Amino acid sequence: MAHEQNVEGVQYYQQGNLNAALDTFQKSIETDPQDADSYYNLGAAHHQLAKMRQNPADLQQAETYYQQCLAINPNHRDCRRGLAVLYVDEGRAADSFRMLQEWSDRAPQLADPKVELARLSEEFGDKTTAKTRLEEAVAISPTDPRALAALGKLREDSGDLDQAGANYARALQTNPNQPQVAARLSAIQQSRGGAAPWYTQTNGTRLVNNPTGPTYR
């Protein structure tokens, strides 16, 4: 029941009916007080209201629900991201970095904290640290499509098209449903004048190969 209520609430949220979304997410919490997604969704709805109404009370509510979500599931990726964005919205960038770093320290086996730290570092213009965090994420999870795609974009921006293409290709191997990544890989291929070394042709079917060199340095 809580899952169904969350689905319904997300539909209201996507339609822009935030009041109905809030009511539905609240009902899902009443149905299952230990459902982390319900707290995250409620926090996200209040966060959106805060942006629309410029009301600090909504930000406080959003933070409260984000924290309740993380108390149940400390590794809830979307909630970590939402809370990081909220801190930045409040001018608390240091708290955002600290929260994500603490998550990374507590869960060194996970790639997600590294990816979120990279995202935040890049937003603040520190592409060197972002690249390092993404390399760490790929070392932990070599097929993580988010880490590979993000690392590919950084390398493409720096002009390292061979490595960028390799990262994009591996990201698409794991998750082919990434049209933006596919478009970037296609653009790199075109800039190289045709087929890239990450592909071979087998019986008329183009297959992604593992690159001959390392995918991260």
CSV table of C-alpha atoms in Angstrom, one decimal:
chain,number,residue,atom,x,y,z
A,1,MET,CA,0.0,0.0,0.0
A,2,ALA,CA,2.8,2.5,0.9
A,3,HIS,CA,4.4,1.8,-2.5
A,4,GLU,CA,1.2,2.4,-4.4
A,5,GLN,CA,0.7,5.6,-2.4
A,6,ASN,CA,4.2,6.7,-3.3
A,7,VAL,CA,3.6,6.1,-7.0
A,8,GLU,CA,0.4,8.1,-6.8
A,9,GLY,CA,2.1,10.9,-5.0
A,10,VAL,CA,4.9,11.0,-7.6
A,11,GLN,CA,2.3,11.4,-10.3
A,12,TYR,CA,0.7,14.3,-8.5
A,13,TYR,CA,4.2,15.8,-8.0
A,14,GLN,CA,5.0,15.5,-11.7
A,15,GLN,CA,1.7,17.1,-12.6
A,16,GLY,CA,2.6,20.1,-10.4
A,17,ASN,CA,-0.1,19.3,-7.8
A,18,LEU,CA,2.2,19.6,-4.8
A,19,ASN,CA,-0.6,19.8,-2.2
A,20,ALA,CA,-2.0,16.5,-3.3
A,21,ALA,CA,1.5,15.0,-3.5
A,22,LEU,CA,2.2,16.1,0.1
A,23,ASP,CA,-1.1,14.6,1.3
A,24,THR,CA,-0.4,11.3,-0.5
A,25,PHE,CA,3.2,11.0,0.7
A,26,GLN,CA,2.0,11.7,4.3
A,27,LYS,CA,-0.5,8.9,4.0
A,28,SER,CA,2.2,6.5,2.8
A,29,ILE,CA,4.2,7.4,5.9
A,30,GLU,CA,1.2,6.6,8.1
A,31,THR,CA,0.8,3.3,6.2
A,32,ASP,CA,4.5,2.4,6.7
A,33,PRO,CA,6.5,4.6,9.1
A,34,GLN,CA,9.7,2.8,8.1
A,35,ASP,CA,9.5,3.5,4.4
A,36,ALA,CA,12.5,5.7,3.5
A,37,ASP,CA,11.1,6.6,0.1
A,38,SER,CA,8.1,8.2,1.6
A,39,TYR,CA,10.2,10.5,3.8
A,40,TYR,CA,12.4,11.3,0.8
A,41,ASN,CA,9.4,12.1,-1.4
A,42,LEU,CA,7.8,14.3,1.3
A,43,GLY,CA,11.1,16.1,1.7
A,44,ALA,CA,11.5,16.6,-2.1
A,45,ALA,CA,7.9,18.0,-2.3
A,46,HIS,CA,8.6,20.5,0.5
A,47,HIS,CA,11.9,21.4,-1.2
A,48,GLN,CA,10.1,22.2,-4.4
A,49,LEU,CA,7.6,24.3,-2.5
A,50,ALA,CA,10.4,26.2,-0.9
A,51,LYS,CA,11.8,27.1,-4.3
A,52,MET,CA,8.3,28.2,-5.5
A,53,ARG,CA,7.3,30.2,-2.4
A,54,GLN,CA,10.7,31.3,-1.1
A,55,ASN,CA,9.5,30.1,2.3
A,56,PRO,CA,12.3,29.1,4.8
A,57,ALA,CA,9.8,27.0,6.7
A,58,ASP,CA,9.5,24.7,3.7
A,59,LEU,CA,13.2,24.3,3.6
A,60,GLN,CA,13.2,23.4,7.3
A,61,GLN,CA,10.5,20.8,6.7
A,62,ALA,CA,12.4,19.4,3.7
A,63,GLU,CA,15.6,19.0,5.7
A,64,THR,CA,13.6,17.3,8.5
A,65,TYR,CA,12.1,14.7,6.2
A,66,TYR,CA,15.4,14.2,4.4
A,67,GLN,CA,17.1,13.4,7.7
A,68,GLN,CA,14.3,11.0,8.7
A,69,CYS,CA,14.8,9.2,5.4
A,70,LEU,CA,18.5,8.9,6.0
A,71,ALA,CA,17.9,7.6,9.6
A,72,ILE,CA,16.1,4.7,8.0
A,73,ASN,CA,18.3,4.2,5.0
A,74,PRO,CA,21.7,6.0,5.3
A,75,ASN,CA,22.6,5.0,1.7
A,76,HIS,CA,19.5,6.5,0.0
A,77,ARG,CA,21.3,8.1,-2.9
A,78,ASP,CA,18.5,10.5,-4.1
A,79,CYS,CA,18.0,11.7,-0.5
A,80,ARG,CA,21.7,12.4,-0.1
A,81,ARG,CA,21.6,14.4,-3.3
A,82,GLY,CA,18.5,16.3,-2.2
A,83,LEU,CA,20.0,17.2,1.1
A,84,ALA,CA,23.2,18.3,-0.5
A,85,VAL,CA,21.3,20.6,-2.9
A,86,LEU,CA,19.2,21.9,0.0
A,87,TYR,CA,22.4,22.8,1.9
A,88,VAL,CA,23.7,24.7,-1.1
A,89,ASP,CA,20.4,26.4,-1.6
A,90,GLU,CA,20.7,27.7,2.0
A,91,GLY,CA,24.3,28.9,1.5
A,92,ARG,CA,25.7,25.9,3.5
A,93,ALA,CA,28.0,24.4,0.9
A,94,ALA,CA,30.5,23.3,3.5
A,95,ASP,CA,27.8,21.3,5.2
A,96,SER,CA,27.0,19.7,1.8
A,97,PHE,CA,30.5,18.6,1.2
A,98,ARG,CA,30.9,17.4,4.8
A,99,MET,CA,27.7,15.4,4.7
A,100,LEU,CA,28.7,13.6,1.5
A,101,GLN,CA,32.3,13.0,2.7
A,102,GLU,CA,31.0,11.5,5.9
A,103,TRP,CA,28.8,9.2,3.9
A,104,SER,CA,31.8,8.2,1.7
A,105,ASP,CA,33.8,7.5,4.8
A,106,ARG,CA,31.1,5.4,6.4
A,107,ALA,CA,30.4,3.4,3.2
A,108,PRO,CA,33.8,3.0,1.4
A,109,GLN,CA,32.4,0.0,-0.5
A,110,LEU,CA,29.9,2.2,-2.4
A,111,ALA,CA,30.5,4.2,-5.6
A,112,ASP,CA,27.5,6.5,-5.1
A,113,PRO,CA,29.1,8.8,-2.4
A,114,LYS,CA,32.1,9.3,-4.7
A,115,VAL,CA,29.8,10.2,-7.6
A,116,GLU,CA,27.8,12.7,-5.6
A,117,LEU,CA,31.0,14.3,-4.3
A,118,ALA,CA,32.2,14.5,-7.9
A,119,ARG,CA,29.0,16.1,-8.9
A,120,LEU,CA,29.2,18.7,-6.2
A,121,SER,CA,32.9,19.4,-6.8
A,122,GLU,CA,32.2,20.0,-10.5
A,123,GLU,CA,29.4,22.4,-9.7
A,124,PHE,CA,31.8,24.4,-7.6
A,125,GLY,CA,34.4,24.5,-10.5
A,126,ASP,CA,36.8,21.9,-9.0
A,127,LYS,CA,37.1,19.5,-12.0
A,128,THR,CA,40.3,18.0,-10.7
A,129,THR,CA,38.7,16.8,-7.5
A,130,ALA,CA,35.6,15.7,-9.5
A,131,LYS,CA,37.8,13.5,-11.8
A,132,THR,CA,39.6,12.0,-8.8
A,133,ARG,CA,36.3,11.1,-7.1
A,134,LEU,CA,34.9,9.6,-10.3
A,135,GLU,CA,38.1,7.5,-10.8
A,136,GLU,CA,37.6,6.3,-7.2
A,137,ALA,CA,34.0,5.4,-8.0
A,138,VAL,CA,35.0,3.4,-11.1
A,139,ALA,CA,37.7,1.6,-9.1
A,140,ILE,CA,35.0,0.5,-6.7
A,141,SER,CA,32.4,-0.3,-9.3
A,142,PRO,CA,34.0,-0.6,-12.8
A,143,THR,CA,30.6,-0.9,-14.6
A,144,ASP,CA,28.7,1.9,-12.8
A,145,PRO,CA,27.0,3.8,-15.6
A,146,ARG,CA,26.6,7.0,-13.7
A,147,ALA,CA,30.3,7.2,-12.8
A,148,LEU,CA,31.5,6.2,-16.3
A,149,ALA,CA,29.2,8.7,-18.0
A,150,ALA,CA,30.3,11.5,-15.7
A,151,LEU,CA,33.9,10.6,-16.1
A,152,GLY,CA,33.5,10.5,-19.8
A,153,LYS,CA,32.0,14.0,-19.9
A,154,LEU,CA,34.9,15.4,-17.9
A,155,ARG,CA,37.4,13.7,-20.2
A,156,GLU,CA,35.6,14.9,-23.2
A,157,ASP,CA,35.6,18.5,-21.9
A,158,SER,CA,39.4,18.2,-21.3
A,159,GLY,CA,39.9,17.0,-24.9
A,160,ASP,CA,40.8,13.4,-24.0
A,161,LEU,CA,38.4,11.9,-26.6
A,162,ASP,CA,39.9,8.4,-26.6
A,163,GLN,CA,39.3,7.9,-22.9
A,164,ALA,CA,36.0,9.7,-23.0
A,165,GLY,CA,34.7,7.4,-25.7
A,166,ALA,CA,35.9,4.4,-23.8
A,167,ASN,CA,34.0,5.5,-20.7
A,168,TYR,CA,30.8,6.3,-22.7
A,169,ALA,CA,31.0,2.9,-24.4
A,170,ARG,CA,31.3,1.1,-21.1
A,171,ALA,CA,28.5,3.1,-19.6
A,172,LEU,CA,26.2,2.1,-22.5
A,173,GLN,CA,27.2,-1.5,-22.1
A,174,THR,CA,25.8,-1.5,-18.6
A,175,ASN,CA,22.8,0.7,-19.3
A,176,PRO,CA,21.9,1.2,-23.0
A,177,ASN,CA,19.0,3.5,-22.1
A,178,GLN,CA,21.1,6.6,-21.9
A,179,PRO,CA,20.3,8.7,-25.0
A,180,GLN,CA,22.5,11.6,-24.0
A,181,VAL,CA,25.5,9.4,-23.5
A,182,ALA,CA,24.8,7.7,-26.8
A,183,ALA,CA,24.7,11.1,-28.5
A,184,ARG,CA,28.0,12.1,-27.0
A,185,LEU,CA,29.6,8.9,-28.1
A,186,SER,CA,28.2,9.4,-31.6
A,187,ALA,CA,29.6,12.9,-31.7
A,188,ILE,CA,33.1,11.7,-30.7
A,189,GLN,CA,32.9,9.1,-33.4
A,190,GLN,CA,32.0,11.7,-36.0
A,191,SER,CA,34.8,13.9,-34.9
A,192,ARG,CA,37.2,11.0,-35.4
A,193,GLY,CA,35.8,10.5,-38.9
A,194,GLY,CA,33.9,7.3,-38.5
A,195,ALA,CA,34.1,4.2,-36.4
A,196,ALA,CA,35.9,4.4,-33.1
A,197,PRO,CA,38.2,1.7,-31.6
A,198,TRP,CA,35.6,0.8,-29.0
A,199,TYR,CA,33.5,-1.0,-31.6
A,200,THR,CA,33.9,-4.0,-33.9
A,201,GLN,CA,31.6,-5.3,-36.5
A,202,THR,CA,30.3,-8.9,-36.2
A,203,ASN,CA,27.9,-10.3,-38.7
A,204,GLY,CA,26.6,-6.9,-39.4
A,205,THR,CA,26.0,-6.1,-35.7
A,206,ARG,CA,28.1,-3.4,-34.0
A,207,LEU,CA,29.2,-4.4,-30.6
A,208,VAL,CA,30.9,-2.4,-27.9
A,209,ASN,CA,34.4,-3.7,-27.0
A,210,ASN,CA,36.3,-3.2,-23.8
A,211,PRO,CA,38.9,-0.6,-24.6
A,212,THR,CA,42.5,-1.8,-25.1
A,213,GLY,CA,43.8,0.7,-22.6
A,214,PRO,CA,42.6,1.5,-19.0
A,215,THR,CA,39.3,3.3,-18.6
A,216,TYR,CA,40.5,5.3,-15.7
A,217,ARG,CA,43.9,6.6,-14.7
